[in-house]
PDB file of C-alpha atoms and ligand atoms in Angstrom:
ATOM      1  CA  MET O  16      36.446 117.915 -28.440  1.00  0.00           C
ATOM      2  CA  LYS O  17      37.319 119.472 -31.796  1.00  0.00           C
ATOM      3  CA  ILE O  18      37.788 123.237 -31.554  1.00  0.00           C
ATOM      4  CA  THR O  19      38.687 126.078 -33.884  1.00  0.00           C
ATOM      5  CA  VAL O  20      39.132 129.841 -33.624  1.00  0.00           C
ATOM      6  CA  MET O  21      37.755 132.573 -35.871  1.00  0.00           C
ATOM      7  CA  THR O  22      39.080 136.103 -35.601  1.00  0.00           C
ATOM      8  CA  HIS O  23      39.733 139.107 -37.808  1.00  0.00           C
ATOM      9  CA  GLN O  24      42.406 140.412 -35.455  1.00  0.00           C
ATOM     10  CA  THR O  25      46.130 139.696 -35.386  1.00  0.00           C
ATOM     11  CA  ASN O  26      47.393 141.653 -32.371  1.00  0.00           C
ATOM     12  CA  ASP O  27      49.625 140.155 -29.653  1.00  0.00           C
ATOM     13  CA  LYS O  28      46.745 139.418 -27.231  1.00  0.00           C
ATOM     14  CA  VAL O  29      44.851 137.492 -29.895  1.00  0.00           C
ATOM     15  CA  LYS O  30      48.023 135.600 -30.893  1.00  0.00           C
ATOM     16  CA  ALA O  31      48.567 134.675 -27.219  1.00  0.00           C
ATOM     17  CA  ILE O  32      45.001 133.307 -26.929  1.00  0.00           C
ATOM     18  CA  CYS O  33      45.439 131.241 -30.106  1.00  0.00           C
ATOM     19  CA  GLN O  34      48.750 129.932 -28.712  1.00  0.00           C
ATOM     20  CA  LYS O  35      47.059 128.832 -25.447  1.00  0.00           C
ATOM     21  CA  LEU O  36      44.252 127.119 -27.359  1.00  0.00           C
ATOM     22  CA  ASN O  37      46.855 125.434 -29.570  1.00  0.00           C
ATOM     23  CA  GLU O  38      48.612 124.129 -26.461  1.00  0.00           C
ATOM     24  CA  LEU O  39      45.251 122.822 -25.215  1.00  0.00           C
ATOM     25  CA  CYS O  40      45.053 120.802 -28.418  1.00  0.00           C
ATOM     26  CA  GLN O  41      48.275 118.982 -27.471  1.00  0.00           C
ATOM     27  CA  GLU O  42      46.260 117.437 -24.599  1.00  0.00           C
ATOM     28  CA  ASP O  43      44.227 114.267 -24.886  1.00  0.00           C
ATOM     29  CA  GLY O  44      40.636 114.917 -25.813  1.00  0.00           C
ATOM     30  CA  PHE O  45      41.239 118.145 -27.793  1.00  0.00           C
ATOM     31  CA  ILE O  46      41.832 118.456 -31.528  1.00  0.00           C
ATOM     32  CA  TRP O  47      42.186 121.592 -33.644  1.00  0.00           C
ATOM     33  CA  ASP O  48      39.768 121.163 -36.559  1.00  0.00           C
ATOM     34  CA  ASP O  49      38.446 124.051 -38.617  1.00  0.00           C
ATOM     35  CA  GLN O  50      36.463 121.835 -41.019  1.00  0.00           C
ATOM     36  CA  MET O  51      34.145 120.048 -38.580  1.00  0.00           C
ATOM     37  CA  PRO O  52      34.650 121.627 -35.152  1.00  0.00           C
ATOM     38  CA  ASP O  53      32.435 120.908 -32.150  1.00  0.00           C
ATOM     39  CA  VAL O  54      33.095 124.337 -30.651  1.00  0.00           C
ATOM     40  CA  VAL O  55      33.924 127.499 -32.617  1.00  0.00           C
ATOM     41  CA  ILE O  56      35.617 130.163 -30.507  1.00  0.00           C
ATOM     42  CA  THR O  57      35.397 133.679 -31.907  1.00  0.00           C
ATOM     43  CA  ILE O  58      37.783 136.408 -30.765  1.00  0.00           C
ATOM     44  CA  GLY O  59      36.786 140.015 -31.435  1.00  0.00           C
ATOM     45  CA  GLY O  60      33.254 141.328 -31.121  1.00  0.00           C
ATOM     46  CA  ASP O  61      29.748 140.577 -32.344  1.00  0.00           C
ATOM     47  CA  GLY O  62      30.981 140.946 -35.935  1.00  0.00           C
ATOM     48  CA  SER O  63      33.325 137.967 -35.452  1.00  0.00           C
ATOM     49  CA  MET O  64      30.421 135.876 -34.163  1.00  0.00           C
ATOM     50  CA  LEU O  65      28.287 136.876 -37.161  1.00  0.00           C
ATOM     51  CA  SER O  66      31.110 135.834 -39.524  1.00  0.00           C
ATOM     52  CA  ALA O  67      31.544 132.504 -37.713  1.00  0.00           C
ATOM     53  CA  PHE O  68      27.808 131.845 -37.850  1.00  0.00           C
ATOM     54  CA  HIS O  69      27.746 132.339 -41.633  1.00  0.00           C
ATOM     55  CA  ARG O  70      30.981 130.350 -42.122  1.00  0.00           C
ATOM     56  CA  TYR O  71      29.505 127.320 -40.298  1.00  0.00           C
ATOM     57  CA  ARG O  72      25.808 127.773 -41.094  1.00  0.00           C
ATOM     58  CA  ASP O  73      25.632 124.280 -42.654  1.00  0.00           C
ATOM     59  CA  GLN O  74      26.710 122.636 -39.388  1.00  0.00           C
ATOM     60  CA  LEU O  75      24.462 124.452 -36.899  1.00  0.00           C
ATOM     61  CA  ASP O  76      22.972 121.187 -35.652  1.00  0.00           C
ATOM     62  CA  ARG O  77      26.330 120.039 -34.256  1.00  0.00           C
ATOM     63  CA  ILE O  78      28.437 123.145 -33.559  1.00  0.00           C
ATOM     64  CA  ARG O  79      28.377 125.253 -30.409  1.00  0.00           C
ATOM     65  CA  PHE O  80      29.724 128.829 -30.532  1.00  0.00           C
ATOM     66  CA  LEU O  81      31.596 130.740 -27.854  1.00  0.00           C
ATOM     67  CA  GLY O  82      32.734 134.372 -28.020  1.00  0.00           C
ATOM     68  CA  VAL O  83      35.754 136.136 -26.469  1.00  0.00           C
ATOM     69  CA  HIS O  84      35.517 139.920 -26.683  1.00  0.00           C
ATOM     70  CA  THR O  85      38.527 142.136 -27.195  1.00  0.00           C
ATOM     71  CA  GLY O  86      36.660 145.426 -26.763  1.00  0.00           C
ATOM     72  CA  HIS O  87      33.484 146.378 -24.910  1.00  0.00           C
ATOM     73  CA  LEU O  88      30.868 143.817 -23.875  1.00  0.00           C
ATOM     74  CA  GLY O  89      29.289 142.200 -26.915  1.00  0.00           C
ATOM     75  CA  PHE O  90      25.947 140.510 -27.317  1.00  0.00           C
ATOM     76  CA  TYR O  91      27.445 137.239 -28.496  1.00  0.00           C
ATOM     77  CA  THR O  92      30.595 137.197 -26.366  1.00  0.00           C
ATOM     78  CA  ASP O  93      30.996 135.877 -22.820  1.00  0.00           C
ATOM     79  CA  TYR O  94      34.725 136.009 -21.990  1.00  0.00           C
ATOM     80  CA  THR O  95      37.204 138.879 -21.993  1.00  0.00           C
ATOM     81  CA  VAL O  96      40.712 138.388 -23.368  1.00  0.00           C
ATOM     82  CA  ASP O  97      41.930 138.334 -19.751  1.00  0.00           C
ATOM     83  CA  GLN O  98      39.684 135.368 -18.904  1.00  0.00           C
ATOM     84  CA  VAL O  99      41.206 132.885 -21.317  1.00  0.00           C
ATOM     85  CA  ASP O 100      42.609 130.672 -18.546  1.00  0.00           C
ATOM     86  CA  GLU O 101      39.078 130.354 -17.139  1.00  0.00           C
ATOM     87  CA  LEU O 102      37.805 129.597 -20.632  1.00  0.00           C
ATOM     88  CA  ILE O 103      40.355 126.803 -21.044  1.00  0.00           C
ATOM     89  CA  SER O 104      39.519 125.394 -17.618  1.00  0.00           C
ATOM     90  CA  ASP O 105      35.789 125.491 -18.549  1.00  0.00           C
ATOM     91  CA  LEU O 106      36.504 123.705 -21.849  1.00  0.00           C
ATOM     92  CA  ARG O 107      38.366 120.947 -19.960  1.00  0.00           C
ATOM     93  CA  GLN O 108      35.270 120.393 -17.777  1.00  0.00           C
ATOM     94  CA  ASP O 109      32.765 120.586 -20.631  1.00  0.00           C
ATOM     95  CA  HIS O 110      29.539 118.631 -20.195  1.00  0.00           C
ATOM     96  CA  GLY O 111      27.873 119.915 -23.354  1.00  0.00           C
ATOM     97  CA  GLU O 112      26.321 122.966 -21.648  1.00  0.00           C
ATOM     98  CA  GLU O 113      24.430 125.042 -24.206  1.00  0.00           C
ATOM     99  CA  VAL O 114      21.784 127.677 -24.740  1.00  0.00           C
ATOM    100  CA  THR O 115      20.014 127.970 -28.091  1.00  0.00           C
ATOM    101  CA  TYR O 116      18.605 131.079 -29.797  1.00  0.00           C
ATOM    102  CA  PRO O 117      16.093 131.403 -32.649  1.00  0.00           C
ATOM    103  CA  LEU O 118      17.177 132.372 -36.166  1.00  0.00           C
ATOM    104  CA  LEU O 119      15.493 134.076 -39.109  1.00  0.00           C
ATOM    105  CA  GLU O 120      14.900 132.207 -42.369  1.00  0.00           C
ATOM    106  CA  VAL O 121      14.639 134.325 -45.526  1.00  0.00           C
ATOM    107  CA  SER O 122      13.702 133.351 -49.084  1.00  0.00           C
ATOM    108  CA  LEU O 123      13.996 135.575 -52.141  1.00  0.00           C
ATOM    109  CA  HIS O 124      11.931 134.733 -55.221  1.00  0.00           C
ATOM    110  CA  TYR O 125      12.703 136.545 -58.466  1.00  0.00           C
ATOM    111  CA  GLU O 126      10.391 137.713 -61.235  1.00  0.00           C
ATOM    112  CA  ASP O 127      12.675 135.961 -63.704  1.00  0.00           C
ATOM    113  CA  LYS O 128      11.787 132.324 -63.103  1.00  0.00           C
ATOM    114  CA  GLN O 129      15.119 131.259 -64.659  1.00  0.00           C
ATOM    115  CA  LEU O 130      16.710 132.537 -61.451  1.00  0.00           C
ATOM    116  CA  SER O 131      16.637 130.064 -58.572  1.00  0.00           C
ATOM    117  CA  PRO O 132      15.166 131.271 -55.300  1.00  0.00           C
ATOM    118  CA  HIS O 133      17.757 132.310 -52.764  1.00  0.00           C
ATOM    119  CA  HIS O 134      17.461 131.019 -49.195  1.00  0.00           C
ATOM    120  CA  PHE O 135      19.523 132.153 -46.232  1.00  0.00           C
ATOM    121  CA  LEU O 136      19.541 132.390 -42.445  1.00  0.00           C
ATOM    122  CA  ALA O 137      20.254 135.459 -40.307  1.00  0.00           C
ATOM    123  CA  LEU O 138      21.408 135.608 -36.704  1.00  0.00           C
ATOM    124  CA  ASN O 139      20.551 139.310 -36.226  1.00  0.00           C
ATOM    125  CA  GLU O 140      18.253 140.516 -38.986  1.00  0.00           C
ATOM    126  CA  ALA O 141      17.498 140.908 -42.683  1.00  0.00           C
ATOM    127  CA  THR O 142      16.558 144.228 -44.253  1.00  0.00           C
ATOM    128  CA  ILE O 143      15.238 145.324 -47.626  1.00  0.00           C
ATOM    129  CA  LYS O 144      15.724 148.863 -48.937  1.00  0.00           C
ATOM    130  CA  ARG O 145      16.177 150.696 -52.171  1.00  0.00           C
ATOM    131  CA  ILE O 146      19.691 151.953 -52.937  1.00  0.00           C
ATOM    132  CA  THR O 147      18.260 155.279 -54.147  1.00  0.00           C
ATOM    133  CA  GLY O 148      14.706 156.531 -54.032  1.00  0.00           C
ATOM    134  CA  THR O 149      11.709 155.520 -52.007  1.00  0.00           C
ATOM    135  CA  PHE O 150      11.064 151.853 -51.365  1.00  0.00           C
ATOM    136  CA  ILE O 151       7.463 150.830 -52.046  1.00  0.00           C
ATOM    137  CA  CYS O 152       6.190 147.447 -51.038  1.00  0.00           C
ATOM    138  CA  ASP O 153       3.084 145.511 -50.072  1.00  0.00           C
ATOM    139  CA  VAL O 154       3.448 143.682 -46.778  1.00  0.00           C
ATOM    140  CA  TYR O 155       1.573 140.421 -46.347  1.00  0.00           C
ATOM    141  CA  ILE O 156       1.249 138.478 -43.120  1.00  0.00           C
ATOM    142  CA  ASN O 157       0.397 134.847 -43.726  1.00  0.00           C
ATOM    143  CA  ARG O 158      -0.481 135.738 -47.365  1.00  0.00           C
ATOM    144  CA  TYR O 159      -3.004 138.372 -46.179  1.00  0.00           C
ATOM    145  CA  LEU O 160      -2.306 141.926 -47.427  1.00  0.00           C
ATOM    146  CA  PHE O 161      -1.572 143.665 -44.152  1.00  0.00           C
ATOM    147  CA  GLU O 162      -0.355 147.103 -45.312  1.00  0.00           C
ATOM    148  CA  SER O 163       1.265 149.067 -48.136  1.00  0.00           C
ATOM    149  CA  PHE O 164       4.627 150.464 -47.137  1.00  0.00           C
ATOM    150  CA  ARG O 165       6.358 153.486 -48.596  1.00  0.00           C
ATOM    151  CA  GLY O 166       9.556 154.714 -46.996  1.00  0.00           C
ATOM    152  CA  ASP O 167      13.220 153.878 -46.555  1.00  0.00           C
ATOM    153  CA  GLY O 168      12.948 150.149 -45.920  1.00  0.00           C
ATOM    154  CA  LEU O 169      11.906 147.272 -43.698  1.00  0.00           C
ATOM    155  CA  CYS O 170      13.781 145.167 -41.166  1.00  0.00           C
ATOM    156  CA  VAL O 171      12.976 141.731 -39.748  1.00  0.00           C
ATOM    157  CA  SER O 172      15.034 140.752 -36.730  1.00  0.00           C
ATOM    158  CA  THR O 173      15.549 137.776 -34.468  1.00  0.00           C
ATOM    159  CA  PRO O 174      15.203 138.154 -30.672  1.00  0.00           C
ATOM    160  CA  SER O 175      19.000 138.225 -30.206  1.00  0.00           C
ATOM    161  CA  GLY O 176      19.249 140.670 -33.114  1.00  0.00           C
ATOM    162  CA  SER O 177      16.595 142.891 -31.533  1.00  0.00           C
ATOM    163  CA  THR O 178      19.348 144.817 -29.701  1.00  0.00           C
ATOM    164  CA  GLY O 179      21.097 145.547 -33.015  1.00  0.00           C
ATOM    165  CA  VAL O 180      19.807 147.813 -35.757  1.00  0.00           C
ATOM    166  CA  ASN O 181      16.204 146.877 -34.807  1.00  0.00           C
ATOM    167  CA  LYS O 182      16.560 148.761 -31.532  1.00  0.00           C
ATOM    168  CA  SER O 183      18.101 151.766 -33.279  1.00  0.00           C
ATOM    169  CA  ILE O 184      15.023 152.110 -35.506  1.00  0.00           C
ATOM    170  CA  GLY O 185      12.527 151.869 -32.642  1.00  0.00           C
ATOM    171  CA  GLY O 186      12.009 148.124 -32.276  1.00  0.00           C
ATOM    172  CA  ALA O 187      11.459 146.428 -28.945  1.00  0.00           C
ATOM    173  CA  VAL O 188      14.140 144.373 -27.236  1.00  0.00           C
ATOM    174  CA  LEU O 189      12.945 140.778 -27.209  1.00  0.00           C
ATOM    175  CA  HIS O 190      14.253 137.985 -24.968  1.00  0.00           C
ATOM    176  CA  PRO O 191      15.757 135.137 -27.056  1.00  0.00           C
ATOM    177  CA  SER O 192      13.620 132.600 -25.184  1.00  0.00           C
ATOM    178  CA  HIS O 193      10.805 133.717 -27.519  1.00  0.00           C
ATOM    179  CA  SER O 194      10.707 131.900 -30.844  1.00  0.00           C
ATOM    180  CA  ALA O 195       9.646 134.999 -32.720  1.00  0.00           C
ATOM    181  CA  ILE O 196      10.629 137.564 -35.330  1.00  0.00           C
ATOM    182  CA  GLN O 197      10.067 141.321 -35.276  1.00  0.00           C
ATOM    183  CA  LEU O 198       9.154 143.633 -38.155  1.00  0.00           C
ATOM    184  CA  THR O 199      10.330 147.254 -37.916  1.00  0.00           C
ATOM    185  CA  GLU O 200      10.219 150.134 -40.364  1.00  0.00           C
ATOM    186  CA  TYR O 201      12.821 152.564 -41.619  1.00  0.00           C
ATOM    187  CA  ALA O 202      11.043 155.922 -41.908  1.00  0.00           C
ATOM    188  CA  SER O 203       7.607 155.067 -43.262  1.00  0.00           C
ATOM    189  CA  LEU O 204       5.631 157.706 -45.094  1.00  0.00           C
ATOM    190  CA  ASN O 205       1.977 157.666 -44.098  1.00  0.00           C
ATOM    191  CA  ASN O 206      -0.778 159.276 -46.120  1.00  0.00           C
ATOM    192  CA  ARG O 207      -4.152 158.318 -47.570  1.00  0.00           C
ATOM    193  CA  VAL O 208      -2.608 155.938 -50.095  1.00  0.00           C
ATOM    194  CA  PHE O 209       0.190 154.354 -48.108  1.00  0.00           C
ATOM    195  CA  ARG O 210      -0.644 153.457 -44.556  1.00  0.00           C
ATOM    196  CA  THR O 211       1.305 151.303 -42.180  1.00  0.00           C
ATOM    197  CA  LEU O 212       0.752 150.345 -38.578  1.00  0.00           C
ATOM    198  CA  SER O 213       3.903 152.365 -37.767  1.00  0.00           C
ATOM    199  CA  SER O 214       4.775 150.296 -34.755  1.00  0.00           C
ATOM    200  CA  PRO O 215       7.003 147.218 -34.396  1.00  0.00           C
ATOM    201  CA  LEU O 216       5.235 143.886 -34.852  1.00  0.00           C
ATOM    202  CA  VAL O 217       6.277 140.677 -33.111  1.00  0.00           C
ATOM    203  CA  LEU O 218       5.262 137.536 -34.959  1.00  0.00           C
ATOM    204  CA  GLY O 219       5.244 133.951 -33.796  1.00  0.00           C
ATOM    205  CA  ILE O 220       6.539 130.647 -35.001  1.00  0.00           C
ATOM    206  CA  GLU O 221       3.544 129.978 -37.260  1.00  0.00           C
ATOM    207  CA  ASP O 222       3.694 133.381 -38.976  1.00  0.00           C
ATOM    208  CA  GLN O 223       5.244 134.352 -42.273  1.00  0.00           C
ATOM    209  CA  ILE O 224       5.921 137.886 -43.517  1.00  0.00           C
ATOM    210  CA  THR O 225       6.008 138.452 -47.270  1.00  0.00           C
ATOM    211  CA  PHE O 226       7.291 141.619 -48.921  1.00  0.00           C
ATOM    212  CA  LYS O 227       6.215 142.262 -52.494  1.00  0.00           C
ATOM    213  CA  PRO O 228       8.211 145.266 -53.761  1.00  0.00           C
ATOM    214  CA  LYS O 229       6.329 147.535 -56.146  1.00  0.00           C
ATOM    215  CA  ASN O 230       9.466 149.099 -57.598  1.00  0.00           C
ATOM    216  CA  CYS O 231      11.828 146.189 -58.080  1.00  0.00           C
ATOM    217  CA  ASP O 232      14.986 147.881 -59.364  1.00  0.00           C
ATOM    218  CA  ARG O 233      17.991 149.039 -57.303  1.00  0.00           C
ATOM    219  CA  LEU O 234      17.044 146.975 -54.261  1.00  0.00           C
ATOM    220  CA  LEU O 235      19.469 146.179 -51.474  1.00  0.00           C
ATOM    221  CA  VAL O 236      18.947 143.163 -49.232  1.00  0.00           C
ATOM    222  CA  THR O 237      21.130 142.842 -46.144  1.00  0.00           C
ATOM    223  CA  TYR O 238      21.447 139.962 -43.716  1.00  0.00           C
ATOM    224  CA  ASP O 239      23.600 140.493 -40.654  1.00  0.00           C
ATOM    225  CA  HIS O 240      26.892 142.053 -41.885  1.00  0.00           C
ATOM    226  CA  LEU O 241      26.294 140.854 -45.469  1.00  0.00           C
ATOM    227  CA  ALA O 242      24.578 142.697 -48.312  1.00  0.00           C
ATOM    228  CA  MET O 243      23.494 141.941 -51.843  1.00  0.00           C
ATOM    229  CA  LYS O 244      22.155 144.133 -54.615  1.00  0.00           C
ATOM    230  CA  ALA O 245      19.057 142.479 -55.980  1.00  0.00           C
ATOM    231  CA  ASN O 246      16.811 143.451 -58.841  1.00  0.00           C
ATOM    232  CA  GLN O 247      13.468 142.013 -59.841  1.00  0.00           C
ATOM    233  CA  ILE O 248      12.571 140.527 -56.478  1.00  0.00           C
ATOM    234  CA  GLU O 249       9.036 139.214 -56.788  1.00  0.00           C
ATOM    235  CA  GLU O 250       8.784 138.450 -53.088  1.00  0.00           C
ATOM    236  CA  MET O 251      10.860 138.114 -49.973  1.00  0.00           C
ATOM    237  CA  THR O 252       9.527 135.884 -47.211  1.00  0.00           C
ATOM    238  CA  CYS O 253      10.669 135.794 -43.585  1.00  0.00           C
ATOM    239  CA  ARG O 254       9.828 133.329 -40.829  1.00  0.00           C
ATOM    240  CA  VAL O 255      11.307 131.823 -37.688  1.00  0.00           C
ATOM    241  CA  ALA O 256      13.837 129.252 -38.901  1.00  0.00           C
ATOM    242  CA  LYS O 257      13.686 125.589 -37.990  1.00  0.00           C
ATOM    243  CA  GLU O 258      17.401 125.795 -37.183  1.00  0.00           C
ATOM    244  CA  ARG O 259      18.680 127.441 -34.009  1.00  0.00           C
ATOM    245  CA  ILE O 260      22.130 128.654 -33.044  1.00  0.00           C
ATOM    246  CA  ARG O 261      23.773 126.920 -30.080  1.00  0.00           C
ATOM    247  CA  PHE O 262      26.078 128.758 -27.698  1.00  0.00           C
ATOM    248  CA  VAL O 263      28.331 127.228 -25.069  1.00  0.00           C
ATOM    249  CA  SER O 264      26.744 128.310 -21.791  1.00  0.00           C
ATOM    250  CA  TYR O 265      29.423 127.746 -19.100  1.00  0.00           C
ATOM    251  CA  ARG O 266      29.176 131.378 -18.041  1.00  0.00           C
ATOM    252  CA  HIS O 267      26.368 132.730 -20.185  1.00  0.00           C
ATOM    253  CA  MET O 268      25.371 136.176 -18.893  1.00  0.00           C
ATOM    254  CA  PRO O 269      21.579 136.537 -18.364  1.00  0.00           C
ATOM    255  CA  PHE O 270      20.142 138.410 -21.346  1.00  0.00           C
ATOM    256  CA  TRP O 271      18.555 141.283 -19.408  1.00  0.00           C
ATOM    257  CA  LYS O 272      21.763 141.838 -17.449  1.00  0.00           C
ATOM    258  CA  ARG O 273      23.663 142.013 -20.730  1.00  0.00           C
ATOM    259  CA  VAL O 274      21.160 144.519 -22.149  1.00  0.00           C
ATOM    260  CA  SER O 275      21.438 146.652 -19.007  1.00  0.00           C
ATOM    261  CA  GLN O 276      25.238 146.579 -18.975  1.00  0.00           C
ATOM    262  CA  ALA O 277      25.515 147.294 -22.701  1.00  0.00           C
ATOM    263  CA  PHE O 278      22.997 150.127 -22.920  1.00  0.00           C
ATOM    264  CA  ILE O 279      22.520 151.534 -19.426  1.00  0.00           C
ATOM    265  CA  GLY O 280      25.911 151.126 -17.783  1.00  0.00           C
ATOM    266  CA  ASP O 281      27.838 149.214 -15.177  1.00  0.00           C
ATOM    267  CA  PHE O 282      26.260 150.754 -12.080  1.00  0.00           C
ATOM    268  CA  SER O 283      23.452 148.216 -11.787  1.00  0.00           C
ATOM    269  CA  LYS O 284      23.592 145.597  -9.021  1.00  0.00           C
ATOM    270  CA  ASP O 285      21.738 142.472  -7.957  1.00  0.00           C
ATOM    271  CA  LEU O 286      18.784 142.926  -5.572  1.00  0.00           C
ATOM    272  CA  ASP O 287      20.036 139.889  -3.663  1.00  0.00           C
ATOM    273  CA  SER O 288      23.421 141.485  -2.979  1.00  0.00           C
ATOM    274  CA  GLU O 289      21.894 144.528  -1.235  1.00  0.00           C
TER     275      GLU O 289
HETATM  276  P1  LIG I   6      29.401 146.320 -37.312  1.00  0.00           P
HETATM  277  O1  LIG I   6      30.021 144.954 -37.331  1.00  0.00           O
HETATM  278  O2  LIG I   6      30.227 147.503 -37.493  1.00  0.00           O
HETATM  279  O3  LIG I   6      28.549 146.404 -35.947  1.00  0.00           O
HETATM  280  C1  LIG I   6      27.941 147.594 -35.539  1.00  0.00           C
HETATM  281  C2  LIG I   6      27.687 147.510 -34.039  1.00  0.00           C
HETATM  282  O4  LIG I   6      26.553 146.682 -33.818  1.00  0.00           O
HETATM  283  C3  LIG I   6      28.839 146.894 -33.234  1.00  0.00           C
HETATM  284  O5  LIG I   6      29.041 147.718 -32.110  1.00  0.00           O
HETATM  285  C4  LIG I   6      28.307 145.532 -32.826  1.00  0.00           C
HETATM  286  O6  LIG I   6      28.822 145.090 -31.560  1.00  0.00           O
HETATM  287  C5  LIG I   6      26.825 145.830 -32.710  1.00  0.00           C
HETATM  288  N1  LIG I   6      25.985 144.644 -32.783  1.00  0.00           N
HETATM  289  C6  LIG I   6      26.041 143.605 -33.662  1.00  0.00           C
HETATM  290  N2  LIG I   6      25.113 142.695 -33.373  1.00  0.00           N
HETATM  291  C7  LIG I   6      24.446 143.163 -32.266  1.00  0.00           C
HETATM  292  C8  LIG I   6      23.378 142.668 -31.487  1.00  0.00           C
HETATM  293  N3  LIG I   6      22.765 141.519 -31.776  1.00  0.00           N
HETATM  294  N4  LIG I   6      22.970 143.407 -30.428  1.00  0.00           N
HETATM  295  C9  LIG I   6      23.558 144.593 -30.131  1.00  0.00           C
HETATM  296  N5  LIG I   6      24.568 145.116 -30.827  1.00  0.00           N
HETATM  297  C10 LIG I   6      25.008 144.394 -31.900  1.00  0.00           C
HETATM  298  O7  LIG I   6      28.212 146.456 -38.365  1.00  0.00           O
HETATM  299  P2  LIG I   6      27.835 145.635 -39.677  1.00  0.00           P
HETATM  300  O8  LIG I   6      28.899 144.659 -40.024  1.00  0.00           O
HETATM  301  O9  LIG I   6      27.389 146.625 -40.670  1.00  0.00           O
HETATM  302  O10 LIG I   6      26.512 144.853 -39.208  1.00  0.00           O
HETATM  303  C11 LIG I   6      26.538 143.841 -38.248  1.00  0.00           C
HETATM  304  C12 LIG I   6      25.397 144.049 -37.303  1.00  0.00           C
HETATM  305  O11 LIG I   6      25.567 145.263 -36.596  1.00  0.00           O
HETATM  306  C13 LIG I   6      24.044 144.132 -37.978  1.00  0.00           C
HETATM  307  O12 LIG I   6      23.460 142.862 -38.040  1.00  0.00           O
HETATM  308  C14 LIG I   6      23.254 145.121 -37.129  1.00  0.00           C
HETATM  309  O13 LIG I   6      22.327 144.524 -36.245  1.00  0.00           O
HETATM  310  C15 LIG I   6      24.315 145.834 -36.310  1.00  0.00           C
HETATM  311  N6  LIG I   6      24.295 147.241 -36.710  1.00  0.00           N
HETATM  312  C16 LIG I   6      23.603 148.122 -35.967  1.00  0.00           C
HETATM  313  C17 LIG I   6      23.504 149.435 -36.373  1.00  0.00           C
HETATM  314  C18 LIG I   6      22.714 150.390 -35.569  1.00  0.00           C
HETATM  315  O14 LIG I   6      22.355 150.070 -34.436  1.00  0.00           O
HETATM  316  N7  LIG I   6      22.389 151.532 -36.100  1.00  0.00           N
HETATM  317  C19 LIG I   6      24.102 149.879 -37.529  1.00  0.00           C
HETATM  318  C20 LIG I   6      24.835 148.948 -38.262  1.00  0.00           C
HETATM  319  C21 LIG I   6      24.899 147.614 -37.855  1.00  0.00           C
END
């Protein structure tokens, strides 16, 4: 198995984990390879996983990801820094265990046809806003004009990203077993001219959302932790991607348990243990 580590941190605990994983690579069957790894181990939080996803986005069909969290429970991390011996033991007994989650595919088409369209994937979400001033945009679903939006911006999230900024702006939390995307609004203004549904929409694998901005200057498009200023966007389309992200699932915490522990607290217990 070829493994590599991605982390933004350099403290002693992180160095000790890297040392142990390095020692593992002295054993038969393990190789340290950051060009074409089979398993990418992130150390940090969800941000480290997002960075790793974008670093290896061209190899999603063969790479599995695994997260070690150094702080509080993350949504893409399964081991604590104190469980690294268990992690190494699990890696030694690997049988290719994995769980896959849906991703969001985004395309940007520009008014200036000299500019090539820009395509990217997101693990959490993509958003479109205006840097200053109100964002105005027609929203099409499957090329049908669904609504005219006026407000701060729009967000399209994946199921695993639904607990991120999507939740903070009123979106539903969606189990990643659903191959779906969710559209949520940042502060829509509703009047007789501009009218939106004003509730989150969950769209399926056959659906495509298209945003056609009415005022195309000073736009900001974000995807996960990344952002780009973009002018003259003719349209931005979002759909469930063909690609999926694969996570090592030796000790994958059930999604609803993770949501409960992250947002409600640690007091919950299993019915079966009562
Ligand atoms: P960041 O890296 O500082 O992360 C902000 C917080 O969002 C962290 O606590 C992180 O653990 C958490 N987070 C990331 N992905 C999550 C997920 N899928 N479910 C639940 N929590 C998650 O922020 P950034 O680099 O600006 O953006 C990275 C991601 O953080 C974004 O994709 C966005 O989903 C999330 N975020 C959320 C909010 C919010 O809830 N208001 C604000 C900013 C960013």
